[in-house]
């Protein structure tokens, strides 16, 4: 009898818990704001993570970005989200100075904010965000540089396709420190036009034939650099590391053109902030520390597994 009563009591508690959870699942409205232009395919994994997590959490998260990557447009998107009184904002800190005002204004209105991807934990705290979800960029570059140093590399080219983002410079600076060099003219502002990137890489390597390594900061600079290296006959000869993944980067790892890719796990960057905001809005709870999603290194040893998930989850 006692056992039966205990079962009935437990069932009642579970039923009430389910009712409370259902009552609080109100289809919250969040906005996930990135700095990436429409041409940047890297954010496709972010978009997939948002779709999957919306379904799992019962919320509505809209992905928004400036079509050309213009940060003034991005700041206006943050202002528009705040004016719409959304339940939460997820935003990259592509440039602290440009975005500080709009983000702080949103927080002052009582809208919880999670920062993600670009920026640092320190910047996130200064803004008053709940936490930061992303990869510590200097440390990721440093780890890449240490790998290169172990391979005997003493000189390099860092191809920066988004030099207006301070965290992209931190990637190059970390790489230089890992090798044991001071960052200077080895970092070039390549822009995003594929032909321009390839031409600048070829020009640098031609003028500096003793360059031991190339570091690219994502598909926008990696893919044209792969073509440049192959046109110069340096594939497999020059040490090549990159941030992020794409089909062409994966192929480069498999054929030996690229030694490694740094995976910051964008699926987690898309999903975790939504989970955090949902728990915070519904239950008033949030992690007490920021969440680091990288760096992880993809090489020939694990590329087959990673490649099977590329574009959706990796």
mmCIF file of C-alpha atoms in Angstrom:
data_model
loop_
_atom_site.group_PDB
_atom_site.id
_atom_site.type_symbol
_atom_site.label_atom_id
_atom_site.label_comp_id
_atom_site.label_asym_id
_atom_site.label_seq_id
_atom_site.Cartn_x
_atom_site.Cartn_y
_atom_site.Cartn_z
ATOM 1 C CA UNK A 1 0.000 0.000 0.000
ATOM 2 C CA UNK A 2 2.812 2.388 0.944
ATOM 3 C CA UNK A 3 4.533 1.520 -2.318
ATOM 4 C CA UNK A 4 1.404 2.290 -4.287
ATOM 5 C CA UNK A 5 0.870 5.607 -2.489
ATOM 6 C CA UNK A 6 4.496 6.539 -3.143
ATOM 7 C CA UNK A 7 4.029 5.778 -6.849
ATOM 8 C CA UNK A 8 0.861 7.875 -6.960
ATOM 9 C CA UNK A 9 2.649 10.779 -5.221
ATOM 10 C CA UNK A 10 5.611 10.606 -7.592
ATOM 11 C CA UNK A 11 3.261 10.510 -10.552
ATOM 12 C CA UNK A 12 1.443 13.578 -9.261
ATOM 13 C CA UNK A 13 4.702 15.494 -8.848
ATOM 14 C CA UNK A 14 5.795 14.560 -12.361
ATOM 15 C CA UNK A 15 2.425 15.632 -13.748
ATOM 16 C CA UNK A 16 2.605 19.008 -11.998
ATOM 17 C CA UNK A 17 6.191 19.455 -13.181
ATOM 18 C CA UNK A 18 5.124 18.710 -16.754
ATOM 19 C CA UNK A 19 2.263 21.214 -16.444
ATOM 20 C CA UNK A 20 4.612 23.922 -15.154
ATOM 21 C CA UNK A 21 7.134 23.232 -17.915
ATOM 22 C CA UNK A 22 4.393 23.343 -20.519
ATOM 23 C CA UNK A 23 3.018 26.552 -19.076
ATOM 24 C CA UNK A 24 6.393 28.223 -19.291
ATOM 25 C CA UNK A 25 7.092 27.028 -22.858
ATOM 26 C CA UNK A 26 5.666 30.152 -24.435
ATOM 27 C CA UNK A 27 7.451 30.302 -27.799
ATOM 28 C CA UNK A 28 9.905 32.986 -26.742
ATOM 29 C CA UNK A 29 11.202 35.319 -29.450
ATOM 30 C CA UNK A 30 14.985 35.611 -29.742
ATOM 31 C CA UNK A 31 17.217 37.222 -32.362
ATOM 32 C CA UNK A 32 20.651 35.796 -33.296
ATOM 33 C CA UNK A 33 22.656 38.665 -34.853
ATOM 34 C CA UNK A 34 25.925 38.006 -36.694
ATOM 35 C CA UNK A 35 28.434 40.213 -38.502
ATOM 36 C CA UNK A 36 28.781 37.744 -41.389
ATOM 37 C CA UNK A 37 27.798 38.949 -44.869
ATOM 38 C CA UNK A 38 25.411 36.883 -46.967
ATOM 39 C CA UNK A 39 28.409 35.524 -48.901
ATOM 40 C CA UNK A 40 29.990 33.888 -45.827
ATOM 41 C CA UNK A 41 29.010 30.214 -45.983
ATOM 42 C CA UNK A 42 30.544 29.495 -42.564
ATOM 43 C CA UNK A 43 27.361 30.732 -40.885
ATOM 44 C CA UNK A 44 25.302 27.978 -42.544
ATOM 45 C CA UNK A 45 26.101 25.681 -39.605
ATOM 46 C CA UNK A 46 24.950 28.422 -37.225
ATOM 47 C CA UNK A 47 21.667 28.674 -39.137
ATOM 48 C CA UNK A 48 21.158 24.914 -38.962
ATOM 49 C CA UNK A 49 21.876 24.934 -35.226
ATOM 50 C CA UNK A 50 19.277 27.653 -34.747
ATOM 51 C CA UNK A 51 16.673 25.637 -36.668
ATOM 52 C CA UNK A 52 17.374 22.457 -34.703
ATOM 53 C CA UNK A 53 17.427 24.208 -31.323
ATOM 54 C CA UNK A 54 14.239 26.168 -32.026
ATOM 55 C CA UNK A 55 12.450 22.863 -32.538
ATOM 56 C CA UNK A 56 14.011 21.298 -29.448
ATOM 57 C CA UNK A 57 13.329 24.230 -27.115
ATOM 58 C CA UNK A 58 9.985 25.391 -28.500
ATOM 59 C CA UNK A 59 11.194 28.926 -29.217
ATOM 60 C CA UNK A 60 11.468 31.187 -32.250
ATOM 61 C CA UNK A 61 14.953 32.491 -32.978
ATOM 62 C CA UNK A 62 15.474 34.678 -36.033
ATOM 63 C CA UNK A 63 18.910 34.862 -37.641
ATOM 64 C CA UNK A 64 19.779 38.359 -38.829
ATOM 65 C CA UNK A 65 22.924 39.837 -40.373
ATOM 66 C CA UNK A 66 24.096 42.821 -42.434
ATOM 67 C CA UNK A 67 23.966 41.668 -46.062
ATOM 68 C CA UNK A 68 27.387 43.111 -46.907
ATOM 69 C CA UNK A 69 28.955 42.751 -43.473
ATOM 70 C CA UNK A 70 28.681 46.486 -42.759
ATOM 71 C CA UNK A 71 28.958 46.942 -38.988
ATOM 72 C CA UNK A 72 26.858 50.117 -38.948
ATOM 73 C CA UNK A 73 24.030 48.022 -40.417
ATOM 74 C CA UNK A 74 24.682 45.389 -37.748
ATOM 75 C CA UNK A 75 24.364 48.010 -35.010
ATOM 76 C CA UNK A 76 21.002 49.059 -36.475
ATOM 77 C CA UNK A 77 19.831 45.437 -36.400
ATOM 78 C CA UNK A 78 20.620 45.305 -32.670
ATOM 79 C CA UNK A 79 18.648 48.525 -32.170
ATOM 80 C CA UNK A 80 15.698 47.133 -34.141
ATOM 81 C CA UNK A 81 15.675 43.930 -32.068
ATOM 82 C CA UNK A 82 15.668 45.961 -28.859
ATOM 83 C CA UNK A 83 12.868 48.197 -30.151
ATOM 84 C CA UNK A 84 10.816 45.085 -30.900
ATOM 85 C CA UNK A 85 11.114 44.019 -27.232
ATOM 86 C CA UNK A 86 12.266 40.523 -28.076
ATOM 87 C CA UNK A 87 12.790 38.102 -25.194
ATOM 88 C CA UNK A 88 16.536 37.872 -25.755
ATOM 89 C CA UNK A 89 19.364 38.852 -28.088
ATOM 90 C CA UNK A 90 22.365 36.802 -29.192
ATOM 91 C CA UNK A 91 25.046 38.924 -30.834
ATOM 92 C CA UNK A 92 28.632 38.725 -32.015
ATOM 93 C CA UNK A 93 31.008 41.435 -30.756
ATOM 94 C CA UNK A 94 32.496 42.097 -34.176
ATOM 95 C CA UNK A 95 33.687 45.538 -33.070
ATOM 96 C CA UNK A 96 33.234 46.564 -29.445
ATOM 97 C CA UNK A 97 33.270 50.301 -30.138
ATOM 98 C CA UNK A 98 30.596 50.100 -32.836
ATOM 99 C CA UNK A 99 28.268 47.760 -30.953
ATOM 100 C CA UNK A 100 28.750 48.858 -27.346
ATOM 101 C CA UNK A 101 25.988 51.476 -27.393
ATOM 102 C CA UNK A 102 23.207 49.396 -28.997
ATOM 103 C CA UNK A 103 23.984 46.310 -26.877
ATOM 104 C CA UNK A 104 24.095 48.260 -23.603
ATOM 105 C CA UNK A 105 20.850 50.022 -24.550
ATOM 106 C CA UNK A 106 19.149 46.657 -25.085
ATOM 107 C CA UNK A 107 20.371 45.375 -21.729
ATOM 108 C CA UNK A 108 19.216 48.600 -20.035
ATOM 109 C CA UNK A 109 15.715 47.852 -21.373
ATOM 110 C CA UNK A 110 15.793 44.548 -19.519
ATOM 111 C CA UNK A 111 16.505 42.359 -22.554
ATOM 112 C CA UNK A 112 18.956 39.571 -21.672
ATOM 113 C CA UNK A 113 21.931 39.310 -24.040
ATOM 114 C CA UNK A 114 24.363 36.483 -24.749
ATOM 115 C CA UNK A 115 27.435 37.391 -26.774
ATOM 116 C CA UNK A 116 28.858 34.820 -29.157
ATOM 117 C CA UNK A 117 31.660 34.048 -31.613
ATOM 118 C CA UNK A 118 33.591 37.306 -32.004
ATOM 119 C CA UNK A 119 34.730 39.225 -28.944
ATOM 120 C CA UNK A 120 36.137 38.234 -25.592
ATOM 121 C CA UNK A 121 34.817 37.222 -22.195
ATOM 122 C CA UNK A 122 36.122 40.518 -20.799
ATOM 123 C CA UNK A 123 34.239 42.549 -23.429
ATOM 124 C CA UNK A 124 31.092 40.529 -22.789
ATOM 125 C CA UNK A 125 31.292 41.308 -19.073
ATOM 126 C CA UNK A 126 31.858 45.010 -19.754
ATOM 127 C CA UNK A 127 28.704 45.064 -21.851
ATOM 128 C CA UNK A 128 26.698 43.423 -19.078
ATOM 129 C CA UNK A 129 25.840 40.273 -21.053
ATOM 130 C CA UNK A 130 24.890 37.041 -19.310
ATOM 131 C CA UNK A 131 27.932 35.259 -20.717
ATOM 132 C CA UNK A 132 30.007 34.696 -23.841
ATOM 133 C CA UNK A 133 29.918 31.579 -26.032
ATOM 134 C CA UNK A 134 32.829 31.126 -28.413
ATOM 135 C CA UNK A 135 36.450 30.419 -29.019
ATOM 136 C CA UNK A 136 39.228 32.434 -27.336
ATOM 137 C CA UNK A 137 40.847 33.655 -30.538
ATOM 138 C CA UNK A 138 44.328 34.539 -29.296
ATOM 139 C CA UNK A 139 44.646 31.163 -27.569
ATOM 140 C CA UNK A 140 43.449 29.379 -30.716
ATOM 141 C CA UNK A 141 46.066 31.184 -32.818
ATOM 142 C CA UNK A 142 48.691 30.456 -30.181
ATOM 143 C CA UNK A 143 47.919 26.745 -30.270
ATOM 144 C CA UNK A 144 48.180 26.771 -34.055
ATOM 145 C CA UNK A 145 51.524 28.598 -33.869
ATOM 146 C CA UNK A 146 52.871 26.110 -31.352
ATOM 147 C CA UNK A 147 51.958 23.283 -33.718
ATOM 148 C CA UNK A 148 53.775 25.049 -36.527
ATOM 149 C CA UNK A 149 56.832 25.666 -34.338
ATOM 150 C CA UNK A 150 57.024 21.948 -33.515
ATOM 151 C CA UNK A 151 57.145 21.340 -37.271
ATOM 152 C CA UNK A 152 60.151 23.667 -37.555
ATOM 153 C CA UNK A 153 58.325 26.739 -38.876
ATOM 154 C CA UNK A 154 59.994 30.114 -38.255
ATOM 155 C CA UNK A 155 58.267 32.371 -40.812
ATOM 156 C CA UNK A 156 54.690 32.734 -41.993
ATOM 157 C CA UNK A 157 51.978 34.621 -43.841
ATOM 158 C CA UNK A 158 48.656 35.343 -42.097
ATOM 159 C CA UNK A 159 45.879 35.998 -44.630
ATOM 160 C CA UNK A 160 43.306 38.194 -42.882
ATOM 161 C CA UNK A 161 40.102 38.568 -44.890
ATOM 162 C CA UNK A 162 38.261 40.517 -42.165
ATOM 163 C CA UNK A 163 40.894 42.808 -40.708
ATOM 164 C CA UNK A 164 38.323 45.287 -39.343
ATOM 165 C CA UNK A 165 37.348 42.633 -36.771
ATOM 166 C CA UNK A 166 39.880 42.968 -33.912
ATOM 167 C CA UNK A 167 39.570 39.293 -33.010
ATOM 168 C CA UNK A 168 40.831 38.296 -36.454
ATOM 169 C CA UNK A 169 44.050 40.145 -35.657
ATOM 170 C CA UNK A 170 44.251 38.237 -32.367
ATOM 171 C CA UNK A 171 44.306 34.986 -34.333
ATOM 172 C CA UNK A 172 47.310 36.198 -36.314
ATOM 173 C CA UNK A 173 49.031 37.594 -33.220
ATOM 174 C CA UNK A 174 48.585 34.318 -31.342
ATOM 175 C CA UNK A 175 50.041 32.400 -34.277
ATOM 176 C CA UNK A 176 53.066 34.718 -34.382
ATOM 177 C CA UNK A 177 53.642 34.331 -30.641
ATOM 178 C CA UNK A 178 53.335 30.558 -30.908
ATOM 179 C CA UNK A 179 56.073 30.479 -33.509
ATOM 180 C CA UNK A 180 58.151 32.999 -31.580
ATOM 181 C CA UNK A 181 57.902 35.944 -33.976
ATOM 182 C CA UNK A 182 56.540 39.464 -33.651
ATOM 183 C CA UNK A 183 53.483 40.124 -35.810
ATOM 184 C CA UNK A 184 54.092 42.727 -38.487
ATOM 185 C CA UNK A 185 53.995 42.722 -42.260
ATOM 186 C CA UNK A 186 53.361 38.958 -42.277
ATOM 187 C CA UNK A 187 49.657 39.778 -41.816
ATOM 188 C CA UNK A 188 48.028 41.016 -45.027
ATOM 189 C CA UNK A 189 44.628 42.599 -45.506
ATOM 190 C CA UNK A 190 43.356 40.298 -48.236
ATOM 191 C CA UNK A 191 39.761 41.459 -48.506
ATOM 192 C CA UNK A 192 37.051 38.924 -49.393
ATOM 193 C CA UNK A 193 37.073 38.939 -53.185
ATOM 194 C CA UNK A 194 38.434 35.477 -54.130
ATOM 195 C CA UNK A 195 40.544 36.715 -57.048
ATOM 196 C CA UNK A 196 42.003 39.512 -54.953
ATOM 197 C CA UNK A 197 42.823 37.122 -52.099
ATOM 198 C CA UNK A 198 44.575 34.677 -54.440
ATOM 199 C CA UNK A 199 46.545 37.436 -56.150
ATOM 200 C CA UNK A 200 47.703 38.946 -52.858
ATOM 201 C CA UNK A 201 48.802 35.557 -51.541
ATOM 202 C CA UNK A 202 50.735 34.782 -54.722
ATOM 203 C CA UNK A 203 52.351 38.220 -54.654
ATOM 204 C CA UNK A 204 53.466 37.821 -51.040
ATOM 205 C CA UNK A 205 54.852 34.319 -51.514
ATOM 206 C CA UNK A 206 56.654 35.352 -54.681
ATOM 207 C CA UNK A 207 58.232 38.333 -52.914
ATOM 208 C CA UNK A 208 59.007 36.233 -49.820
ATOM 209 C CA UNK A 209 60.019 32.799 -51.144
ATOM 210 C CA UNK A 210 61.365 31.648 -47.765
ATOM 211 C CA UNK A 211 57.929 31.848 -46.115
ATOM 212 C CA UNK A 212 57.487 28.646 -44.154
ATOM 213 C CA UNK A 213 53.756 28.658 -43.397
ATOM 214 C CA UNK A 214 50.379 30.143 -44.260
ATOM 215 C CA UNK A 215 47.573 30.736 -41.789
ATOM 216 C CA UNK A 216 44.158 31.633 -43.179
ATOM 217 C CA UNK A 217 41.239 32.744 -41.016
ATOM 218 C CA UNK A 218 38.293 30.983 -42.634
ATOM 219 C CA UNK A 219 36.897 29.753 -45.954
ATOM 220 C CA UNK A 220 36.860 33.250 -47.456
ATOM 221 C CA UNK A 221 40.655 33.401 -47.283
ATOM 222 C CA UNK A 222 41.457 29.677 -47.192
ATOM 223 C CA UNK A 223 39.832 28.642 -50.453
ATOM 224 C CA UNK A 224 41.520 31.267 -52.690
ATOM 225 C CA UNK A 225 44.800 30.610 -50.830
ATOM 226 C CA UNK A 226 44.546 26.906 -51.626
ATOM 227 C CA UNK A 227 44.268 27.773 -55.300
ATOM 228 C CA UNK A 228 47.179 30.221 -55.057
ATOM 229 C CA UNK A 229 49.408 27.656 -53.383
ATOM 230 C CA UNK A 230 48.592 25.060 -56.015
ATOM 231 C CA UNK A 231 49.219 27.498 -58.872
ATOM 232 C CA UNK A 232 52.652 28.217 -57.398
ATOM 233 C CA UNK A 233 53.362 24.492 -57.036
ATOM 234 C CA UNK A 234 53.693 24.784 -53.254
ATOM 235 C CA UNK A 235 50.905 22.393 -52.252
ATOM 236 C CA UNK A 236 52.327 19.909 -49.797
ATOM 237 C CA UNK A 237 55.534 21.973 -49.616
ATOM 238 C CA UNK A 238 54.410 24.945 -47.516
ATOM 239 C CA UNK A 239 52.948 24.406 -44.049
ATOM 240 C CA UNK A 240 49.269 25.426 -44.209
ATOM 241 C CA UNK A 241 46.843 25.921 -41.342
ATOM 242 C CA UNK A 242 43.407 27.491 -41.371
ATOM 243 C CA UNK A 243 40.511 28.376 -39.151
ATOM 244 C CA UNK A 244 37.126 26.780 -39.790
ATOM 245 C CA UNK A 245 35.909 24.197 -42.256
ATOM 246 C CA UNK A 246 34.332 23.936 -45.698
ATOM 247 C CA UNK A 247 34.180 21.292 -48.432
ATOM 248 C CA UNK A 248 37.266 22.761 -50.114
ATOM 249 C CA UNK A 249 39.180 22.944 -46.836
ATOM 250 C CA UNK A 250 38.294 19.327 -46.093
ATOM 251 C CA UNK A 251 39.546 18.305 -49.546
ATOM 252 C CA UNK A 252 42.749 20.248 -48.881
ATOM 253 C CA UNK A 253 43.335 18.334 -45.651
ATOM 254 C CA UNK A 254 42.764 15.025 -47.394
ATOM 255 C CA UNK A 255 45.105 15.750 -50.306
ATOM 256 C CA UNK A 256 47.857 17.101 -48.043
ATOM 257 C CA UNK A 257 47.647 20.771 -49.022
ATOM 258 C CA UNK A 258 46.382 21.764 -45.549
ATOM 259 C CA UNK A 259 47.994 20.455 -42.364
ATOM 260 C CA UNK A 260 45.139 21.335 -40.010
ATOM 261 C CA UNK A 261 41.911 23.266 -39.612
ATOM 262 C CA UNK A 262 40.866 24.859 -36.331
ATOM 263 C CA UNK A 263 37.276 23.937 -35.546
ATOM 264 C CA UNK A 264 35.503 26.356 -33.209
ATOM 265 C CA UNK A 265 32.370 24.186 -33.390
ATOM 266 C CA UNK A 266 29.828 26.644 -34.803
ATOM 267 C CA UNK A 267 26.925 24.310 -34.089
ATOM 268 C CA UNK A 268 27.510 24.886 -30.382
ATOM 269 C CA UNK A 269 27.797 28.635 -30.977
ATOM 270 C CA UNK A 270 24.409 28.576 -32.687
ATOM 271 C CA UNK A 271 22.701 26.319 -30.168
ATOM 272 C CA UNK A 272 24.089 27.006 -26.683
ATOM 273 C CA UNK A 273 23.068 30.705 -26.521
ATOM 274 C CA UNK A 274 19.464 29.773 -27.354
ATOM 275 C CA UNK A 275 19.469 27.138 -24.615
ATOM 276 C CA UNK A 276 20.932 29.632 -22.142
ATOM 277 C CA UNK A 277 18.391 32.338 -22.942
ATOM 278 C CA UNK A 278 15.480 29.891 -22.811
ATOM 279 C CA UNK A 279 16.473 28.671 -19.342
ATOM 280 C CA UNK A 280 17.066 32.242 -18.175
ATOM 281 C CA UNK A 281 13.755 33.632 -19.432
ATOM 282 C CA UNK A 282 11.698 30.673 -18.199
ATOM 283 C CA UNK A 283 13.407 29.795 -14.941
ATOM 284 C CA UNK A 284 15.825 32.605 -14.096
ATOM 285 C CA UNK A 285 18.892 30.350 -14.270
ATOM 286 C CA UNK A 286 22.070 30.714 -16.337
ATOM 287 C CA UNK A 287 25.594 29.270 -16.283
ATOM 288 C CA UNK A 288 27.966 31.216 -14.048
ATOM 289 C CA UNK A 289 30.833 31.055 -16.556
ATOM 290 C CA UNK A 290 31.284 31.653 -20.244
ATOM 291 C CA UNK A 291 31.418 28.659 -22.585
ATOM 292 C CA UNK A 292 34.444 27.936 -24.793
ATOM 293 C CA UNK A 293 33.563 25.979 -27.936
ATOM 294 C CA UNK A 294 37.113 25.673 -29.330
ATOM 295 C CA UNK A 295 39.758 25.309 -30.477
ATOM 296 C CA UNK A 296 39.676 21.769 -31.804
ATOM 297 C CA UNK A 297 42.069 20.635 -34.513
ATOM 298 C CA UNK A 298 40.958 18.729 -37.607
ATOM 299 C CA UNK A 299 43.701 16.780 -39.396
ATOM 300 C CA UNK A 300 44.020 13.780 -41.689
ATOM 301 C CA UNK A 301 43.495 11.599 -38.607
ATOM 302 C CA UNK A 302 39.887 12.701 -38.013
ATOM 303 C CA UNK A 303 38.799 14.400 -41.241
ATOM 304 C CA UNK A 304 36.651 11.483 -42.464
ATOM 305 C CA UNK A 305 34.382 11.659 -39.420
ATOM 306 C CA UNK A 306 34.234 15.460 -39.375
ATOM 307 C CA UNK A 307 33.621 15.643 -43.131
ATOM 308 C CA UNK A 308 30.514 13.481 -42.826
ATOM 309 C CA UNK A 309 28.968 16.211 -40.641
ATOM 310 C CA UNK A 310 30.348 19.275 -42.434
ATOM 311 C CA UNK A 311 27.970 22.035 -43.429
ATOM 312 C CA UNK A 312 25.309 21.013 -40.918
ATOM 313 C CA UNK A 313 26.950 20.229 -37.583
ATOM 314 C CA UNK A 314 30.708 20.887 -38.088
#
